[in-house]
């Protein structure tokens, strides 16, 4: 039992990207705050505790996911070397860690942020651990689509930290993560199809095959692209900088996913999966930087 194992069950790479979506949503929201004054009108106390609470929530939820999935993780090659199946951590210690860190994240958010931001953080944990991991993952082919709302919760928590509420734009910005989740995961699921079949987890490629799943991925990205660009036309909405970057990065991802329909192999699906996290970071960073230009160069 080492600290390194507790870091691993926290899924640190996912924590980093989730926190990026929360912090960038916070910065973007300052542009639309009721009393906009200067760019990135940052309350560093709140931004710091949003980062801490968001990271702890993601870490705790991921640890509980490791605890619940320890039986199938032992069977799948991709996950067999993880701390619980490999015997480096006991299930009980990961359960205690996951519960403790998850509760701590909500308590910190409650005393430092506001009720709406706290609610979104709690909803993210609930959707990931209960709705996705415990209920849908092993029972429903649309598991990651519905469970994908968990990922939106981090962005919405960041937005709500500024506004104290969940306005339309804040919700639609968070919805970008929901729309992004299917291509993100289904590309990986094509590569891991046999493994998911061996543990009877009904991921889409297990049920309809790689070719059809690739078509679903392309269709999803073909909707995500105009959705992400279309936010520009809201009033208020993001500016040109974000919109141009969303159009370019989304088009590049669409080309990748079109090629995947012509070559739905595990090897190409892995490449298509690896571009999804960078895409999400790029559009959310663009959304935050766009807010900065808004005050400097009113467009
Ligand atoms: C229900 C929703 C989601 C599912 C089913 C899912 C599934 C996965 C899986 C299975 C992996 C590979 C993990 C591994 O083998 O190490 C992964 C990696 C990853 N996921 Fe997701 N994910 C979801 C949502 C998210 C969200 C919301 C984010 C961040 C906002 C995210 C960010 C990442 C990152 C950064 C990686 C590592 C990518 C890399 O190694 O290049 N995922 N995801
Ligand atoms: C605000 C807040 C805390 C939100 C939480 C959102 C969150 C942590 C989303 C991540 C979802 C995810 C990585 C699912 C993969 O689980 P899996 O079981 O399919 O992946 P695995 O097989 O690699 O374990």
mmCIF file of C-alpha atoms and ligand atoms in Angstrom:
data_model
loop_
_atom_site.group_PDB
_atom_site.id
_atom_site.type_symbol
_atom_site.label_atom_id
_atom_site.label_comp_id
_atom_site.label_asym_id
_atom_site.label_seq_id
_atom_site.Cartn_x
_atom_site.Cartn_y
_atom_site.Cartn_z
ATOM 1 C CA UNK A 1 0.000 0.000 0.000
ATOM 2 C CA UNK A 2 1.664 3.228 -1.179
ATOM 3 C CA UNK A 3 0.583 6.802 -1.890
ATOM 4 C CA UNK A 4 1.286 6.077 -5.562
ATOM 5 C CA UNK A 5 -1.498 3.469 -5.560
ATOM 6 C CA UNK A 6 -3.989 5.937 -4.094
ATOM 7 C CA UNK A 7 -2.980 8.408 -6.807
ATOM 8 C CA UNK A 8 -3.622 5.732 -9.429
ATOM 9 C CA UNK A 9 -7.138 4.933 -8.162
ATOM 10 C CA UNK A 10 -7.822 8.694 -8.326
ATOM 11 C CA UNK A 11 -7.382 8.637 -12.160
ATOM 12 C CA UNK A 12 -5.125 11.737 -12.171
ATOM 13 C CA UNK A 13 -5.202 12.376 -15.930
ATOM 14 C CA UNK A 14 -8.984 12.607 -15.802
ATOM 15 C CA UNK A 15 -8.791 14.872 -12.741
ATOM 16 C CA UNK A 16 -6.512 17.281 -14.620
ATOM 17 C CA UNK A 17 -8.834 17.644 -17.612
ATOM 18 C CA UNK A 18 -11.943 17.857 -15.446
ATOM 19 C CA UNK A 19 -10.396 20.626 -13.347
ATOM 20 C CA UNK A 20 -9.382 22.439 -16.542
ATOM 21 C CA UNK A 21 -13.030 22.419 -17.688
ATOM 22 C CA UNK A 22 -14.132 23.744 -14.279
ATOM 23 C CA UNK A 23 -11.513 26.531 -14.051
ATOM 24 C CA UNK A 24 -11.940 27.671 -17.668
ATOM 25 C CA UNK A 25 -15.722 27.713 -17.216
ATOM 26 C CA UNK A 26 -15.189 29.874 -14.112
ATOM 27 C CA UNK A 27 -13.062 32.334 -16.114
ATOM 28 C CA UNK A 28 -15.504 32.384 -19.033
ATOM 29 C CA UNK A 29 -18.407 33.032 -16.657
ATOM 30 C CA UNK A 30 -16.773 36.232 -15.382
ATOM 31 C CA UNK A 31 -17.539 37.672 -18.820
ATOM 32 C CA UNK A 32 -21.240 37.085 -18.316
ATOM 33 C CA UNK A 33 -21.422 37.887 -14.615
ATOM 34 C CA UNK A 34 -24.164 40.338 -13.610
ATOM 35 C CA UNK A 35 -21.638 43.050 -12.896
ATOM 36 C CA UNK A 36 -18.799 42.504 -15.415
ATOM 37 C CA UNK A 37 -16.004 44.924 -14.697
ATOM 38 C CA UNK A 38 -12.598 43.663 -15.766
ATOM 39 C CA UNK A 39 -11.397 40.592 -17.592
ATOM 40 C CA UNK A 40 -11.165 37.525 -15.427
ATOM 41 C CA UNK A 41 -12.582 39.310 -12.413
ATOM 42 C CA UNK A 42 -11.151 36.467 -10.323
ATOM 43 C CA UNK A 43 -11.912 35.706 -6.687
ATOM 44 C CA UNK A 44 -8.741 33.679 -6.112
ATOM 45 C CA UNK A 45 -10.114 32.267 -2.844
ATOM 46 C CA UNK A 46 -13.109 30.787 -4.637
ATOM 47 C CA UNK A 47 -11.107 29.692 -7.691
ATOM 48 C CA UNK A 48 -8.638 27.912 -5.431
ATOM 49 C CA UNK A 49 -11.343 26.058 -3.515
ATOM 50 C CA UNK A 50 -13.204 25.243 -6.759
ATOM 51 C CA UNK A 51 -10.001 23.604 -7.995
ATOM 52 C CA UNK A 52 -9.526 21.734 -4.706
ATOM 53 C CA UNK A 53 -13.143 20.599 -4.362
ATOM 54 C CA UNK A 54 -13.395 19.641 -8.035
ATOM 55 C CA UNK A 55 -10.171 17.638 -7.910
ATOM 56 C CA UNK A 56 -11.148 15.854 -4.672
ATOM 57 C CA UNK A 57 -14.611 15.037 -6.051
ATOM 58 C CA UNK A 58 -13.155 13.533 -9.210
ATOM 59 C CA UNK A 59 -10.531 11.619 -7.197
ATOM 60 C CA UNK A 60 -13.105 10.267 -4.753
ATOM 61 C CA UNK A 61 -15.583 9.285 -7.465
ATOM 62 C CA UNK A 62 -12.842 7.546 -9.439
ATOM 63 C CA UNK A 63 -11.710 5.597 -6.370
ATOM 64 C CA UNK A 64 -15.292 4.434 -5.756
ATOM 65 C CA UNK A 65 -15.401 3.404 -9.431
ATOM 66 C CA UNK A 66 -12.252 1.329 -8.872
ATOM 67 C CA UNK A 67 -13.833 -0.253 -5.798
ATOM 68 C CA UNK A 68 -17.103 -1.142 -7.531
ATOM 69 C CA UNK A 69 -15.448 -2.424 -10.736
ATOM 70 C CA UNK A 70 -12.745 -4.502 -9.005
ATOM 71 C CA UNK A 71 -14.321 -7.763 -10.227
ATOM 72 C CA UNK A 72 -14.274 -6.897 -13.946
ATOM 73 C CA UNK A 73 -11.021 -4.949 -13.682
ATOM 74 C CA UNK A 74 -9.327 -8.213 -12.638
ATOM 75 C CA UNK A 75 -10.389 -9.826 -15.926
ATOM 76 C CA UNK A 76 -9.681 -7.070 -18.472
ATOM 77 C CA UNK A 77 -6.048 -6.764 -19.603
ATOM 78 C CA UNK A 78 -6.307 -2.938 -19.658
ATOM 79 C CA UNK A 79 -7.242 -2.805 -15.973
ATOM 80 C CA UNK A 80 -5.829 -6.023 -14.442
ATOM 81 C CA UNK A 81 -2.706 -4.317 -13.124
ATOM 82 C CA UNK A 82 -4.677 -1.670 -11.213
ATOM 83 C CA UNK A 83 -4.090 -1.451 -7.405
ATOM 84 C CA UNK A 84 -7.093 -3.524 -6.239
ATOM 85 C CA UNK A 85 -6.969 -6.395 -8.783
ATOM 86 C CA UNK A 86 -3.175 -6.488 -8.447
ATOM 87 C CA UNK A 87 -3.484 -6.742 -4.651
ATOM 88 C CA UNK A 88 -1.569 -3.538 -3.860
ATOM 89 C CA UNK A 89 -4.588 -1.942 -2.177
ATOM 90 C CA UNK A 90 -7.412 -3.630 -0.277
ATOM 91 C CA UNK A 91 -10.967 -2.953 -1.495
ATOM 92 C CA UNK A 92 -11.848 -1.630 1.951
ATOM 93 C CA UNK A 93 -9.029 0.945 1.928
ATOM 94 C CA UNK A 94 -10.080 2.221 -1.520
ATOM 95 C CA UNK A 95 -13.737 2.360 -0.437
ATOM 96 C CA UNK A 96 -12.825 4.351 2.693
ATOM 97 C CA UNK A 97 -10.560 6.643 0.667
ATOM 98 C CA UNK A 98 -13.191 7.186 -2.039
ATOM 99 C CA UNK A 99 -15.987 7.934 0.433
ATOM 100 C CA UNK A 100 -13.823 10.178 2.588
ATOM 101 C CA UNK A 101 -12.444 12.261 -0.264
ATOM 102 C CA UNK A 102 -15.860 12.537 -1.955
ATOM 103 C CA UNK A 103 -17.536 13.762 1.249
ATOM 104 C CA UNK A 104 -14.624 16.134 1.924
ATOM 105 C CA UNK A 105 -15.008 17.670 -1.544
ATOM 106 C CA UNK A 106 -18.691 18.460 -0.965
ATOM 107 C CA UNK A 107 -18.044 19.858 2.535
ATOM 108 C CA UNK A 108 -15.260 22.125 1.230
ATOM 109 C CA UNK A 109 -17.485 23.310 -1.642
ATOM 110 C CA UNK A 110 -20.398 24.003 0.747
ATOM 111 C CA UNK A 111 -18.317 26.197 3.072
ATOM 112 C CA UNK A 112 -16.286 28.012 0.396
ATOM 113 C CA UNK A 113 -18.347 28.229 -2.822
ATOM 114 C CA UNK A 114 -22.146 28.434 -3.064
ATOM 115 C CA UNK A 115 -25.104 25.984 -3.004
ATOM 116 C CA UNK A 116 -25.393 25.686 -6.815
ATOM 117 C CA UNK A 117 -21.679 24.968 -7.318
ATOM 118 C CA UNK A 118 -21.778 22.483 -4.433
ATOM 119 C CA UNK A 119 -24.854 20.835 -5.925
ATOM 120 C CA UNK A 120 -23.130 20.400 -9.291
ATOM 121 C CA UNK A 121 -20.089 18.801 -7.649
ATOM 122 C CA UNK A 122 -22.301 16.411 -5.688
ATOM 123 C CA UNK A 123 -24.276 15.671 -8.868
ATOM 124 C CA UNK A 124 -21.059 14.830 -10.700
ATOM 125 C CA UNK A 125 -20.095 12.300 -8.027
ATOM 126 C CA UNK A 126 -23.633 10.871 -7.996
ATOM 127 C CA UNK A 127 -23.827 10.530 -11.769
ATOM 128 C CA UNK A 128 -20.407 8.891 -12.074
ATOM 129 C CA UNK A 129 -20.624 6.501 -9.120
ATOM 130 C CA UNK A 130 -24.325 5.655 -8.928
ATOM 131 C CA UNK A 131 -25.953 6.387 -12.310
ATOM 132 C CA UNK A 132 -23.026 5.275 -14.504
ATOM 133 C CA UNK A 133 -20.814 2.849 -12.558
ATOM 134 C CA UNK A 134 -23.358 1.049 -10.347
ATOM 135 C CA UNK A 135 -26.464 1.189 -12.541
ATOM 136 C CA UNK A 136 -25.979 1.739 -16.276
ATOM 137 C CA UNK A 137 -22.457 0.560 -17.109
ATOM 138 C CA UNK A 138 -23.276 -3.169 -16.877
ATOM 139 C CA UNK A 139 -26.919 -2.950 -17.928
ATOM 140 C CA UNK A 140 -27.446 -0.443 -20.738
ATOM 141 C CA UNK A 141 -25.832 0.269 -24.112
ATOM 142 C CA UNK A 142 -26.405 3.993 -23.572
ATOM 143 C CA UNK A 143 -24.469 3.839 -20.270
ATOM 144 C CA UNK A 144 -21.784 6.334 -21.239
ATOM 145 C CA UNK A 145 -24.244 8.684 -22.952
ATOM 146 C CA UNK A 146 -26.401 9.133 -19.858
ATOM 147 C CA UNK A 147 -23.410 8.771 -17.501
ATOM 148 C CA UNK A 148 -21.632 11.402 -19.556
ATOM 149 C CA UNK A 149 -23.520 14.118 -17.663
ATOM 150 C CA UNK A 150 -21.066 13.482 -14.838
ATOM 151 C CA UNK A 151 -18.403 15.155 -16.924
ATOM 152 C CA UNK A 152 -20.587 18.212 -17.566
ATOM 153 C CA UNK A 153 -21.011 18.737 -13.831
ATOM 154 C CA UNK A 154 -17.430 19.944 -13.359
ATOM 155 C CA UNK A 155 -17.834 22.717 -15.943
ATOM 156 C CA UNK A 156 -21.237 23.692 -14.539
ATOM 157 C CA UNK A 157 -19.750 23.834 -11.028
ATOM 158 C CA UNK A 158 -17.116 26.252 -12.318
ATOM 159 C CA UNK A 159 -19.711 28.478 -13.989
ATOM 160 C CA UNK A 160 -22.008 28.414 -10.940
ATOM 161 C CA UNK A 161 -19.108 29.432 -8.670
ATOM 162 C CA UNK A 162 -19.198 32.825 -10.446
ATOM 163 C CA UNK A 163 -22.912 33.261 -11.084
ATOM 164 C CA UNK A 164 -24.395 31.409 -8.100
ATOM 165 C CA UNK A 165 -26.965 29.926 -10.463
ATOM 166 C CA UNK A 166 -27.224 27.725 -13.562
ATOM 167 C CA UNK A 167 -28.162 30.039 -16.416
ATOM 168 C CA UNK A 168 -28.772 28.858 -19.976
ATOM 169 C CA UNK A 169 -25.284 29.645 -21.293
ATOM 170 C CA UNK A 170 -23.627 27.970 -18.313
ATOM 171 C CA UNK A 171 -25.684 24.847 -18.908
ATOM 172 C CA UNK A 172 -25.005 24.814 -22.670
ATOM 173 C CA UNK A 173 -21.260 25.273 -22.092
ATOM 174 C CA UNK A 174 -21.258 22.335 -19.672
ATOM 175 C CA UNK A 175 -23.257 20.344 -22.218
ATOM 176 C CA UNK A 176 -20.208 20.470 -24.520
ATOM 177 C CA UNK A 177 -18.633 17.782 -22.291
ATOM 178 C CA UNK A 178 -21.791 15.662 -22.512
ATOM 179 C CA UNK A 179 -21.681 15.886 -26.328
ATOM 180 C CA UNK A 180 -17.956 15.088 -26.339
ATOM 181 C CA UNK A 181 -18.157 11.968 -24.153
ATOM 182 C CA UNK A 182 -19.487 9.437 -26.737
ATOM 183 C CA UNK A 183 -16.701 9.972 -29.305
ATOM 184 C CA UNK A 184 -14.178 10.102 -26.447
ATOM 185 C CA UNK A 185 -15.182 6.753 -25.040
ATOM 186 C CA UNK A 186 -16.618 4.830 -27.989
ATOM 187 C CA UNK A 187 -13.248 5.135 -29.806
ATOM 188 C CA UNK A 188 -11.621 3.442 -26.822
ATOM 189 C CA UNK A 189 -14.436 0.908 -26.597
ATOM 190 C CA UNK A 190 -13.794 -0.174 -30.211
ATOM 191 C CA UNK A 191 -10.236 -1.017 -29.208
ATOM 192 C CA UNK A 192 -11.377 -2.804 -26.011
ATOM 193 C CA UNK A 193 -14.429 -4.538 -27.523
ATOM 194 C CA UNK A 194 -13.322 -8.093 -26.815
ATOM 195 C CA UNK A 195 -12.450 -7.214 -23.215
ATOM 196 C CA UNK A 196 -15.851 -5.643 -22.547
ATOM 197 C CA UNK A 197 -17.503 -8.666 -24.189
ATOM 198 C CA UNK A 198 -15.529 -11.003 -21.907
ATOM 199 C CA UNK A 199 -16.929 -9.295 -18.794
ATOM 200 C CA UNK A 200 -20.396 -8.880 -20.344
ATOM 201 C CA UNK A 201 -20.377 -5.076 -20.209
ATOM 202 C CA UNK A 202 -22.782 -3.890 -22.954
ATOM 203 C CA UNK A 203 -20.606 -1.180 -24.486
ATOM 204 C CA UNK A 204 -21.888 -0.162 -27.928
ATOM 205 C CA UNK A 205 -19.207 -1.962 -30.035
ATOM 206 C CA UNK A 206 -20.006 -5.203 -28.196
ATOM 207 C CA UNK A 207 -23.636 -4.936 -29.304
ATOM 208 C CA UNK A 208 -23.465 -3.447 -32.817
ATOM 209 C CA UNK A 209 -19.831 -3.984 -33.912
ATOM 210 C CA UNK A 210 -17.016 -1.583 -34.734
ATOM 211 C CA UNK A 211 -18.284 -0.356 -38.104
ATOM 212 C CA UNK A 212 -21.677 0.801 -36.822
ATOM 213 C CA UNK A 213 -20.116 2.273 -33.684
ATOM 214 C CA UNK A 214 -17.734 4.270 -35.889
ATOM 215 C CA UNK A 215 -20.786 5.636 -37.730
ATOM 216 C CA UNK A 216 -22.360 6.633 -34.416
ATOM 217 C CA UNK A 217 -19.116 8.358 -33.430
ATOM 218 C CA UNK A 218 -19.071 10.295 -36.715
ATOM 219 C CA UNK A 219 -22.741 11.258 -36.352
ATOM 220 C CA UNK A 220 -22.130 12.422 -32.784
ATOM 221 C CA UNK A 221 -19.133 14.562 -33.797
ATOM 222 C CA UNK A 222 -21.120 15.920 -36.752
ATOM 223 C CA UNK A 223 -23.614 17.236 -34.191
ATOM 224 C CA UNK A 224 -20.960 18.357 -31.669
ATOM 225 C CA UNK A 225 -19.202 20.565 -34.248
ATOM 226 C CA UNK A 226 -22.167 22.846 -35.184
ATOM 227 C CA UNK A 227 -23.318 22.788 -31.549
ATOM 228 C CA UNK A 228 -19.960 24.087 -30.306
ATOM 229 C CA UNK A 229 -19.806 26.760 -33.042
ATOM 230 C CA UNK A 230 -23.489 27.649 -32.683
ATOM 231 C CA UNK A 231 -22.973 28.905 -29.105
ATOM 232 C CA UNK A 232 -21.589 32.047 -30.772
ATOM 233 C CA UNK A 233 -25.056 33.072 -31.884
ATOM 234 C CA UNK A 234 -26.490 33.086 -28.374
ATOM 235 C CA UNK A 235 -27.023 36.453 -26.754
ATOM 236 C CA UNK A 236 -24.943 36.570 -24.673
ATOM 237 C CA UNK A 237 -22.606 34.038 -26.193
ATOM 238 C CA UNK A 238 -18.884 33.342 -26.554
ATOM 239 C CA UNK A 239 -16.825 35.464 -28.910
ATOM 240 C CA UNK A 240 -15.101 34.947 -32.238
ATOM 241 C CA UNK A 241 -11.819 33.642 -30.813
ATOM 242 C CA UNK A 242 -13.518 30.644 -29.159
ATOM 243 C CA UNK A 243 -15.779 30.117 -32.177
ATOM 244 C CA UNK A 244 -12.952 29.984 -34.714
ATOM 245 C CA UNK A 245 -10.928 27.578 -32.530
ATOM 246 C CA UNK A 246 -13.995 25.383 -31.936
ATOM 247 C CA UNK A 247 -14.655 25.291 -35.704
ATOM 248 C CA UNK A 248 -11.076 24.343 -36.602
ATOM 249 C CA UNK A 249 -10.505 21.769 -33.817
ATOM 250 C CA UNK A 250 -13.950 20.254 -34.267
ATOM 251 C CA UNK A 251 -13.425 19.936 -38.032
ATOM 252 C CA UNK A 252 -10.090 18.175 -37.484
ATOM 253 C CA UNK A 253 -11.749 15.735 -35.083
ATOM 254 C CA UNK A 254 -14.582 15.186 -37.588
ATOM 255 C CA UNK A 255 -12.054 14.276 -40.298
ATOM 256 C CA UNK A 256 -10.475 11.766 -37.888
ATOM 257 C CA UNK A 257 -13.839 10.222 -37.123
ATOM 258 C CA UNK A 258 -14.762 10.087 -40.833
ATOM 259 C CA UNK A 259 -11.521 8.189 -41.473
ATOM 260 C CA UNK A 260 -12.460 5.875 -38.582
ATOM 261 C CA UNK A 261 -15.639 4.869 -40.451
ATOM 262 C CA UNK A 262 -13.407 3.832 -43.376
ATOM 263 C CA UNK A 263 -10.955 2.041 -41.102
ATOM 264 C CA UNK A 264 -12.730 0.945 -37.857
ATOM 265 C CA UNK A 265 -9.730 -0.952 -36.519
ATOM 266 C CA UNK A 266 -8.552 -0.954 -32.877
ATOM 267 C CA UNK A 267 -5.309 0.704 -33.961
ATOM 268 C CA UNK A 268 -7.001 3.662 -35.669
ATOM 269 C CA UNK A 269 -9.663 3.877 -32.967
ATOM 270 C CA UNK A 270 -6.892 4.328 -30.397
ATOM 271 C CA UNK A 271 -5.538 7.308 -32.375
ATOM 272 C CA UNK A 272 -9.063 8.756 -32.665
ATOM 273 C CA UNK A 273 -9.472 8.334 -28.871
ATOM 274 C CA UNK A 274 -6.163 10.052 -28.080
ATOM 275 C CA UNK A 275 -7.211 13.260 -29.858
ATOM 276 C CA UNK A 276 -10.445 13.631 -27.870
ATOM 277 C CA UNK A 277 -8.991 14.860 -24.554
ATOM 278 C CA UNK A 278 -6.743 17.485 -26.231
ATOM 279 C CA UNK A 279 -9.774 18.707 -28.234
ATOM 280 C CA UNK A 280 -11.768 19.254 -25.033
ATOM 281 C CA UNK A 281 -8.910 21.146 -23.369
ATOM 282 C CA UNK A 282 -8.388 23.340 -26.461
ATOM 283 C CA UNK A 283 -12.019 24.487 -26.736
ATOM 284 C CA UNK A 284 -12.403 25.159 -23.007
ATOM 285 C CA UNK A 285 -9.133 27.100 -22.811
ATOM 286 C CA UNK A 286 -10.291 29.058 -25.875
ATOM 287 C CA UNK A 287 -13.561 29.837 -24.076
ATOM 288 C CA UNK A 288 -11.622 31.280 -21.113
ATOM 289 C CA UNK A 289 -9.145 33.262 -23.221
ATOM 290 C CA UNK A 290 -12.065 34.594 -25.260
ATOM 291 C CA UNK A 291 -13.461 36.194 -22.082
ATOM 292 C CA UNK A 292 -10.162 38.015 -21.615
ATOM 293 C CA UNK A 293 -10.286 39.534 -25.093
ATOM 294 C CA UNK A 294 -13.903 40.523 -24.546
ATOM 295 C CA UNK A 295 -12.865 43.177 -22.053
ATOM 296 C CA UNK A 296 -9.757 44.185 -23.958
ATOM 297 C CA UNK A 297 -11.201 44.225 -27.489
ATOM 298 C CA UNK A 298 -14.960 44.515 -27.300
ATOM 299 C CA UNK A 299 -16.250 42.522 -30.330
HETATM 300 C C1 LIG B 1 -19.034 8.454 -18.775
HETATM 301 C C2 LIG B 1 -18.031 9.226 -19.203
HETATM 302 C C3 LIG B 1 -16.647 8.702 -19.505
HETATM 303 C C4 LIG B 1 -16.196 7.460 -19.777
HETATM 304 C C5 LIG B 1 -17.000 6.165 -19.864
HETATM 305 C C6 LIG B 1 -14.765 7.551 -19.933
HETATM 306 C C7 LIG B 1 -13.931 6.473 -20.166
HETATM 307 C C8 LIG B 1 -12.571 6.541 -20.209
HETATM 308 C C9 LIG B 1 -11.698 5.393 -20.248
HETATM 309 C C10 LIG B 1 -12.155 3.943 -20.212
HETATM 310 C C11 LIG B 1 -10.443 5.848 -20.305
HETATM 311 C C12 LIG B 1 -9.135 5.029 -20.374
HETATM 312 C C13 LIG B 1 -8.656 4.919 -18.945
HETATM 313 C C14 LIG B 1 -7.397 4.059 -18.903
HETATM 314 O O1 LIG B 1 -7.440 2.933 -19.415
HETATM 315 O O2 LIG B 1 -6.402 4.554 -18.369
HETATM 316 C C15 LIG B 1 -10.497 7.284 -20.302
HETATM 317 C C16 LIG B 1 -9.394 8.099 -20.346
HETATM 318 C C17 LIG B 1 -9.456 9.451 -20.177
HETATM 319 N N1 LIG B 1 -10.599 10.195 -19.963
HETATM 320 FE FE1 LIG B 1 -12.482 9.552 -20.069
HETATM 321 N N2 LIG B 1 -14.359 8.839 -19.786
HETATM 322 C C18 LIG B 1 -15.477 9.569 -19.503
HETATM 323 C C19 LIG B 1 -15.516 10.903 -19.237
HETATM 324 C C20 LIG B 1 -14.423 11.707 -19.181
HETATM 325 C C21 LIG B 1 -14.460 13.092 -18.817
HETATM 326 C C22 LIG B 1 -15.721 13.846 -18.418
HETATM 327 C C23 LIG B 1 -13.190 13.554 -18.896
HETATM 328 C C24 LIG B 1 -12.633 14.927 -18.622
HETATM 329 C C25 LIG B 1 -13.379 16.023 -18.713
HETATM 330 C C26 LIG B 1 -12.354 12.462 -19.324
HETATM 331 C C27 LIG B 1 -11.004 12.559 -19.536
HETATM 332 C C28 LIG B 1 -10.194 11.496 -19.804
HETATM 333 C C29 LIG B 1 -8.753 11.599 -19.931
HETATM 334 C C30 LIG B 1 -7.909 12.892 -19.817
HETATM 335 C C31 LIG B 1 -8.284 10.317 -20.158
HETATM 336 C C32 LIG B 1 -6.828 9.891 -20.383
HETATM 337 C C33 LIG B 1 -6.597 10.136 -21.863
HETATM 338 C C34 LIG B 1 -5.192 9.730 -22.278
HETATM 339 O O3 LIG B 1 -4.605 8.871 -21.603
HETATM 340 O O4 LIG B 1 -4.749 10.277 -23.300
HETATM 341 N N3 LIG B 1 -13.134 11.344 -19.497
HETATM 342 N N4 LIG B 1 -11.816 7.690 -20.256
HETATM 343 C C1 LIG B 2 -17.793 17.033 -10.654
HETATM 344 C C2 LIG B 2 -17.347 15.644 -10.729
HETATM 345 C C3 LIG B 2 -16.705 15.008 -9.578
HETATM 346 C C4 LIG B 2 -17.517 14.907 -11.795
HETATM 347 C C5 LIG B 2 -17.030 13.514 -11.912
HETATM 348 C C6 LIG B 2 -16.895 13.246 -13.372
HETATM 349 C C7 LIG B 2 -15.951 12.142 -13.693
HETATM 350 C C8 LIG B 2 -14.893 11.719 -12.730
HETATM 351 C C9 LIG B 2 -16.076 11.603 -14.870
HETATM 352 C C10 LIG B 2 -15.162 10.567 -15.341
HETATM 353 C C11 LIG B 2 -15.965 9.487 -15.991
HETATM 354 C C12 LIG B 2 -15.072 8.335 -16.330
HETATM 355 C C13 LIG B 2 -13.627 8.517 -16.435
HETATM 356 C C14 LIG B 2 -15.599 7.204 -16.537
HETATM 357 C C15 LIG B 2 -14.757 6.033 -16.868
HETATM 358 O O1 LIG B 2 -15.119 5.052 -15.987
HETATM 359 P P1 LIG B 2 -14.985 3.557 -16.485
HETATM 360 O O2 LIG B 2 -15.306 2.664 -15.343
HETATM 361 O O3 LIG B 2 -15.783 3.380 -17.741
HETATM 362 O O4 LIG B 2 -13.452 3.506 -16.870
HETATM 363 P P2 LIG B 2 -12.404 2.345 -16.509
HETATM 364 O O5 LIG B 2 -12.902 1.090 -17.137
HETATM 365 O O6 LIG B 2 -11.104 2.829 -17.127
HETATM 366 O O7 LIG B 2 -12.345 2.283 -15.020
#
